[in-house]
mmCIF file of C-alpha atoms in Angstrom:
data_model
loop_
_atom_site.group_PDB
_atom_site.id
_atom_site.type_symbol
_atom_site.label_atom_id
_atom_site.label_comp_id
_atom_site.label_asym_id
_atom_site.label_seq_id
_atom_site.Cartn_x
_atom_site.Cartn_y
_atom_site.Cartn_z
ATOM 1 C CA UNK A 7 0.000 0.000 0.000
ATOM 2 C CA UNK A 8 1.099 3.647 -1.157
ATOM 3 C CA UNK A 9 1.572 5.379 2.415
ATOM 4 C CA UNK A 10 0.783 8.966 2.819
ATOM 5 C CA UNK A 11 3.000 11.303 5.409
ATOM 6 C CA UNK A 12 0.903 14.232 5.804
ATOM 7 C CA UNK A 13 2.816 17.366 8.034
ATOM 8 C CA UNK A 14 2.010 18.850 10.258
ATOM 9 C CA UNK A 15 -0.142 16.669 11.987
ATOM 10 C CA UNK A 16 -1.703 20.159 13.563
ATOM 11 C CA UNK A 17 -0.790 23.343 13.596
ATOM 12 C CA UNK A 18 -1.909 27.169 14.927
ATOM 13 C CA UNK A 19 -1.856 30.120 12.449
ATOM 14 C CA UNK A 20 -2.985 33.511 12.835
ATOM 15 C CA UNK A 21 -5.050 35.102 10.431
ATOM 16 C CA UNK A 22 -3.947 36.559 6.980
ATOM 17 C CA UNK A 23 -1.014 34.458 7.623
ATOM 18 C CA UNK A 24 0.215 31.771 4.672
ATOM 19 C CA UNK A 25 -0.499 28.069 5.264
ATOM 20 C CA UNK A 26 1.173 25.170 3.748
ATOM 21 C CA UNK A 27 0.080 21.752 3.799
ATOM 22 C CA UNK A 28 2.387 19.156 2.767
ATOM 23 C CA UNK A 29 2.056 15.285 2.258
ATOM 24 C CA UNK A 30 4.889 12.730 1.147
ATOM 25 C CA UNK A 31 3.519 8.943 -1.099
ATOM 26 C CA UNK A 32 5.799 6.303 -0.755
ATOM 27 C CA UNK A 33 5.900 6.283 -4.305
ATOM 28 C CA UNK A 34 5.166 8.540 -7.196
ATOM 29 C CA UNK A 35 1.222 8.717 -7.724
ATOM 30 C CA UNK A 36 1.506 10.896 -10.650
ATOM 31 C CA UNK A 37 -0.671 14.004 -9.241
ATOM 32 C CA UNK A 38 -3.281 11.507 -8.462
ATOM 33 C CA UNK A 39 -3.285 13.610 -5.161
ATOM 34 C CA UNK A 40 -6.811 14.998 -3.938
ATOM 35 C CA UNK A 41 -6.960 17.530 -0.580
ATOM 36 C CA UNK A 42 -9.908 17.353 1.458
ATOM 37 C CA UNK A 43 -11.377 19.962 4.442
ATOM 38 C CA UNK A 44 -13.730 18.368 7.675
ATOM 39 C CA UNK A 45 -15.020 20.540 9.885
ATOM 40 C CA UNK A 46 -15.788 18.670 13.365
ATOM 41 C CA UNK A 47 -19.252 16.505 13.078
ATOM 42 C CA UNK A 48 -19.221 17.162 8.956
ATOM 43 C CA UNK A 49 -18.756 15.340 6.397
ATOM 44 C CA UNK A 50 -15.001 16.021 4.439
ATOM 45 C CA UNK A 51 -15.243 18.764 1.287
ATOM 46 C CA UNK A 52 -13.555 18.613 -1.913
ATOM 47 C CA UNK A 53 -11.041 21.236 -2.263
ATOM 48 C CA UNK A 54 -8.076 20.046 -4.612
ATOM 49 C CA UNK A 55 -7.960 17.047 -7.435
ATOM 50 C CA UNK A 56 -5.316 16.121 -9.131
ATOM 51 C CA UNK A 57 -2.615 18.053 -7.095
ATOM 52 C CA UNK A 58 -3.311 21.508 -8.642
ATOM 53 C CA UNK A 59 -6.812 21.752 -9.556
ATOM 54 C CA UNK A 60 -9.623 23.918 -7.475
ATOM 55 C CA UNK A 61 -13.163 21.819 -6.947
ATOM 56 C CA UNK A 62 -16.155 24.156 -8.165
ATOM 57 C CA UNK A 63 -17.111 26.752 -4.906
ATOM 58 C CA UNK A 64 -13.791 26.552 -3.391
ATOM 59 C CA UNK A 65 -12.381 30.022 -2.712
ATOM 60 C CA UNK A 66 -9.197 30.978 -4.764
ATOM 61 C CA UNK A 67 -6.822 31.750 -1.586
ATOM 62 C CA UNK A 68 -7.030 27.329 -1.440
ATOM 63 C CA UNK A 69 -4.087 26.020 -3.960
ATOM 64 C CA UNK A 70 -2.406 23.272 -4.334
ATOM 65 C CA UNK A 71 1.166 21.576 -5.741
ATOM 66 C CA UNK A 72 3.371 18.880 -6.559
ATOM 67 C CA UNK A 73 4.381 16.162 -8.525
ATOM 68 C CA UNK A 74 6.193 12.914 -8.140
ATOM 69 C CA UNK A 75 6.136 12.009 -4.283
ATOM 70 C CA UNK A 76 5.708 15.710 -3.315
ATOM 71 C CA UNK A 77 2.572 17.716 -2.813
ATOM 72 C CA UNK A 78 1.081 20.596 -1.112
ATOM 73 C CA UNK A 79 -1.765 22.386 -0.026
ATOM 74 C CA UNK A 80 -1.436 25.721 0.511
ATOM 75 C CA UNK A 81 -4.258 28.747 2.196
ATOM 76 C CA UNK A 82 -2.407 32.048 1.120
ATOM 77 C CA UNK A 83 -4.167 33.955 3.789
ATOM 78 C CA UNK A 84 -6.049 32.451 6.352
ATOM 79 C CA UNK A 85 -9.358 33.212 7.644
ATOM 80 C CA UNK A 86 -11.362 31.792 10.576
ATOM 81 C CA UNK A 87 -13.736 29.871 8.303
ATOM 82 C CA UNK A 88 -10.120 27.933 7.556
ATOM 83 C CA UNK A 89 -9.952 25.965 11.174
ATOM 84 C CA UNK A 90 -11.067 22.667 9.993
ATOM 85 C CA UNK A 91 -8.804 19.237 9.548
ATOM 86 C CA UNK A 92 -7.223 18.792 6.157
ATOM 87 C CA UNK A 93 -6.544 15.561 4.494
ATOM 88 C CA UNK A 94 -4.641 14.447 1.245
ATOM 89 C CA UNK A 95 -5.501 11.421 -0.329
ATOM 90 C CA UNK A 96 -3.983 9.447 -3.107
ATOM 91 C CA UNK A 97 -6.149 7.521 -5.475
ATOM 92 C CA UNK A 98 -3.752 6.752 -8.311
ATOM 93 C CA UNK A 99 -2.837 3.123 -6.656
ATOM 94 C CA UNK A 100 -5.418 1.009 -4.917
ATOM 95 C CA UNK A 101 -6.297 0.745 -1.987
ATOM 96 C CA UNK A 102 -6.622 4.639 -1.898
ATOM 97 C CA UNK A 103 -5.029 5.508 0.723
ATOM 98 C CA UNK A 104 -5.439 9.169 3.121
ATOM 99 C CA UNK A 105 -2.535 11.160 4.963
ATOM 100 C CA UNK A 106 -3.120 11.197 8.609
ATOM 101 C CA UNK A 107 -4.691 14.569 8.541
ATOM 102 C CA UNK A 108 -3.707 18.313 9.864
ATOM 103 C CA UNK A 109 -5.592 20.137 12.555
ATOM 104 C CA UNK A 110 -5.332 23.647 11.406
ATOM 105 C CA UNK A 111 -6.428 26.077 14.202
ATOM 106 C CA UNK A 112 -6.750 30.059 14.398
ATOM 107 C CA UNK A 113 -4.029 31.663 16.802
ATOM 108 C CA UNK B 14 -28.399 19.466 -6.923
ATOM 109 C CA UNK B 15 -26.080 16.394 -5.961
ATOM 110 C CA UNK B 16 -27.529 15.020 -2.215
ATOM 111 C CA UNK B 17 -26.259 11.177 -1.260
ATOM 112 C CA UNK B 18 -28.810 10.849 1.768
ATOM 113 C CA UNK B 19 -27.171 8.473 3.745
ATOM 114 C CA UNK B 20 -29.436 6.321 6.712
ATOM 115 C CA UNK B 21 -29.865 6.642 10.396
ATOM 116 C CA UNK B 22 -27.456 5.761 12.964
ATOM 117 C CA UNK B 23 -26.892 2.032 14.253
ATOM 118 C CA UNK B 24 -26.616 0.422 17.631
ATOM 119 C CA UNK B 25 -25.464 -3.186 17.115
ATOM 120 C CA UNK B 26 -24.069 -6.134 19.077
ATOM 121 C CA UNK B 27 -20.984 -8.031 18.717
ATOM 122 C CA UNK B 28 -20.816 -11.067 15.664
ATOM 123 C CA UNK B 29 -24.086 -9.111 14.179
ATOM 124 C CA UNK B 30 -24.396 -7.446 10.506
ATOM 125 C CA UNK B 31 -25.367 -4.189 9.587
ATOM 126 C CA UNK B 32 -26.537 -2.359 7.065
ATOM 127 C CA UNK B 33 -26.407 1.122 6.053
ATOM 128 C CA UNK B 34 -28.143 3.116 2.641
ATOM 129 C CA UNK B 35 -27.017 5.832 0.530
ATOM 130 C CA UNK B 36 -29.678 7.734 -1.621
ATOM 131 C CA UNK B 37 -28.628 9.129 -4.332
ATOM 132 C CA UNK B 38 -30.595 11.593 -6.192
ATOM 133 C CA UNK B 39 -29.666 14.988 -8.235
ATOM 134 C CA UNK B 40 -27.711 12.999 -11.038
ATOM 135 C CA UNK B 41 -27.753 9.669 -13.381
ATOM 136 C CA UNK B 42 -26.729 6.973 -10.390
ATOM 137 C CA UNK B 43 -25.736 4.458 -12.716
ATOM 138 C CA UNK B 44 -23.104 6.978 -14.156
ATOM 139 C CA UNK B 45 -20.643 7.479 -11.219
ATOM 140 C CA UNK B 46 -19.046 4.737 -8.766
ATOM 141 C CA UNK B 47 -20.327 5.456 -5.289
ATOM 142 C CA UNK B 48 -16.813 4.741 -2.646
ATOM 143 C CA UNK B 49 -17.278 4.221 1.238
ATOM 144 C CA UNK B 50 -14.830 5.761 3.508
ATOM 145 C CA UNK B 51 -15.029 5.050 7.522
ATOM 146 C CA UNK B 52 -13.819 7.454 10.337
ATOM 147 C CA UNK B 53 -12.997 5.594 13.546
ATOM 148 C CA UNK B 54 -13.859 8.563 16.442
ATOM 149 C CA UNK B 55 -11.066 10.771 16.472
ATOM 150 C CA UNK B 56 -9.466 9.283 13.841
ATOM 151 C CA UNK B 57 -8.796 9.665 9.910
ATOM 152 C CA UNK B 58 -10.156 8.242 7.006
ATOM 153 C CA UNK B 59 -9.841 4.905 5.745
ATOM 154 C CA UNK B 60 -11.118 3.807 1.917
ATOM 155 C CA UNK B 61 -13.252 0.669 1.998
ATOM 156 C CA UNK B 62 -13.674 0.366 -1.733
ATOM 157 C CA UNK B 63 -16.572 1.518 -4.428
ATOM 158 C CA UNK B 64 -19.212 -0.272 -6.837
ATOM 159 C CA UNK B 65 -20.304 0.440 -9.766
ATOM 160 C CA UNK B 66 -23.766 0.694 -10.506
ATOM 161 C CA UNK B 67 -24.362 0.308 -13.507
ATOM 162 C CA UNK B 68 -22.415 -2.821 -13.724
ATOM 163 C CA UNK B 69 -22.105 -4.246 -10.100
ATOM 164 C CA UNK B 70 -18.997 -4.773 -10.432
ATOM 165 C CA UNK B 71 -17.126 -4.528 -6.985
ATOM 166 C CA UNK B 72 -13.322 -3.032 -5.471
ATOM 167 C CA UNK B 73 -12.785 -3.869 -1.771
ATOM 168 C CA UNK B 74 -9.553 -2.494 0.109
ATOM 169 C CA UNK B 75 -7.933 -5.894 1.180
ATOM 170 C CA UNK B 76 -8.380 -4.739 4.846
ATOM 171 C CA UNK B 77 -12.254 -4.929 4.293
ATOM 172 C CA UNK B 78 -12.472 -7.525 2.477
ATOM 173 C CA UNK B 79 -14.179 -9.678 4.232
ATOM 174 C CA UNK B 80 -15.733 -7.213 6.447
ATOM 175 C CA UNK B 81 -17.761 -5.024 4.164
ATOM 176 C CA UNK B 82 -20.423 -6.212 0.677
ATOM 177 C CA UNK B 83 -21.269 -3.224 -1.510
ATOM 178 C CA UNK B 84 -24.376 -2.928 -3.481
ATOM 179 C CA UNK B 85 -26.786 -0.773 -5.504
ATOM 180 C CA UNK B 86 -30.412 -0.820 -6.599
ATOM 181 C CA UNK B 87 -30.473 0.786 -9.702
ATOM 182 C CA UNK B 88 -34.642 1.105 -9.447
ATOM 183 C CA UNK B 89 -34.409 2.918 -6.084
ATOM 184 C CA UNK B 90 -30.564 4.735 -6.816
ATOM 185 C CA UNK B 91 -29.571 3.375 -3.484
ATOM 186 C CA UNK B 92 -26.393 1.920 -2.605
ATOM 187 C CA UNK B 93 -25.851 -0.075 0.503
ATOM 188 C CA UNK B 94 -22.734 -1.216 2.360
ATOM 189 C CA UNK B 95 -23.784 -4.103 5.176
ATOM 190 C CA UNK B 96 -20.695 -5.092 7.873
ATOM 191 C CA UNK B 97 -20.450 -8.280 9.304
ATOM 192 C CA UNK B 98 -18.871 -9.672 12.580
ATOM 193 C CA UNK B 99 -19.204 -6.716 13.658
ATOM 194 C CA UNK B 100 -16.164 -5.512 16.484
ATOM 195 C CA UNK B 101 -15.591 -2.977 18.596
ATOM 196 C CA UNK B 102 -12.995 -1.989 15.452
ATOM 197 C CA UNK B 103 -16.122 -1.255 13.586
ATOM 198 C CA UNK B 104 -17.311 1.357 14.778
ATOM 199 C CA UNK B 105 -17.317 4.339 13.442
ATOM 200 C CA UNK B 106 -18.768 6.719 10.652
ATOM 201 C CA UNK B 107 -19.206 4.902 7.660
ATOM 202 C CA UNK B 108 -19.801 7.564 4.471
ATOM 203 C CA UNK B 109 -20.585 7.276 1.329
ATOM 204 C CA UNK B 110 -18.891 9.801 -1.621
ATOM 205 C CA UNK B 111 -19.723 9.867 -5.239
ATOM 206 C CA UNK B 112 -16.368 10.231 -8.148
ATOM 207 C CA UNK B 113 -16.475 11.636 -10.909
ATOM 208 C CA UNK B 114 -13.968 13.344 -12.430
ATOM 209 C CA UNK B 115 -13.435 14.514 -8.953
ATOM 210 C CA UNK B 116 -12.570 11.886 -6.749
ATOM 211 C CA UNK B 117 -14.949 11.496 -4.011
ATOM 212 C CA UNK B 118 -16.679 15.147 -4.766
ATOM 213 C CA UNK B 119 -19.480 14.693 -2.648
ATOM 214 C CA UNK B 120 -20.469 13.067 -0.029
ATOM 215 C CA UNK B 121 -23.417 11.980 2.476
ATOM 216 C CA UNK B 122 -23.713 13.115 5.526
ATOM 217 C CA UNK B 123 -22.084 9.612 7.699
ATOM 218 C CA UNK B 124 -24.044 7.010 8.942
ATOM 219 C CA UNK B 125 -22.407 5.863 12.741
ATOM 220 C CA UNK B 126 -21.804 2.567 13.754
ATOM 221 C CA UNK B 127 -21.681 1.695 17.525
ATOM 222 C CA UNK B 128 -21.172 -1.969 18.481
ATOM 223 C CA UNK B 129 -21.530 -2.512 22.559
ATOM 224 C CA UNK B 130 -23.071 -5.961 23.926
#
């Protein structure tokens, strides 16, 4: 199974500040990288697919990056709306495996 | 608009089955697999593996394998996922999430799992 290293596993930020997101495959998955936001008691949101591209309704400050092994997610100013958990998952190998997740919280 | 309705929350006993629905509605069901992802409480996410509707046809993670059967009913665009010998390690938040191009792009609201004796 491809494993996913996701870093931090949480972190504080204040707001307006720049947030990156980064997670590390075992292998290369090719940009088959998607990013995902859960709010506590919700169900997780769409935000990235394919490493770079932004899911319909996701605000443009949300972007993401990589290739090979290497990806990010990165919040180029944060707002309180932003405290959630985010997960990366990789779906170009099955079984689709998730990084562990970040807890992103407002300083 | 896209809503995967998923069913009510379970109480179950050890060594029983369960299972849960997903409603689809809002798009051609037959055209999109439906995946399953569980949450253990406090936890991350974990894929359990899709089905395709129109077809049947079936993709388990090898850790579920003999833990979780995936189905649909095309007439009612419902897809189920039943558990069985069921553990404490089962329980959780079991959802469903629809891919398209998108992988997983949306998703029902969780259906819990509690197994106590």
């Amino acid at each position: 199974d491809i494993k996913m290293t996701q870093s931090p596993s949480s972190m504080y930020a204040s707001l307006g500040e720049r947030v990156t997101i980064t997670c590390k495959a075992s292998q290369d998955i090719k940009t088959y990288l998607s990013w995902y936001q859960q709010k506590p008691w919700k169900s997780p949101k769409t935000l990235i697919y394919y490493a770079t591209s932004l899911a319909d309704g996701v605000p443009s400050r949300f972007s993401g990056s990589g290739s090979g092994q290497d990806y990010s997610l990165t919040i180029s100013s944060l707002e309180s709306d932003d405290t959630a958990t985010y997960y990366c998952l990789q779906h170009g190998e099955s079984p689709y495996t998730f990084g562990g997740g970040t807890k992103l919280e407002i300083k | 608009q896209v809503q995967l309705q998923q069913s009510g929350a379970e109480l179950a006993r050890p060594g029983a089955l369960v299972k849960m629905s997903c409603k689809a509605s809002g798009y051609t069901f037959t055209s999109y697999t439906m995946h399953w992802v569980k949450q253990r409480p406090g936890q991350g996410l974990e894929w359990v593996g899709y089905i395709n509707p129109s077809s049947g046809y079936t993709h388990y993670n090898q850790n579920f394998k003999d833990k979780a059967t995936l189905t649909a009913d095309k007439s009612s665009s419902t897809a189920y996922m039943q558990l069985s010998s069921l553990t404490s390690e089962d329980s959780a938040v079991y959802y469903c999430a629809r891919r398209s191009v998108v992988p997983m792009d949306y998703w029902g609201q969780g259906t819990s799992v509690t197994v106590s004796s």
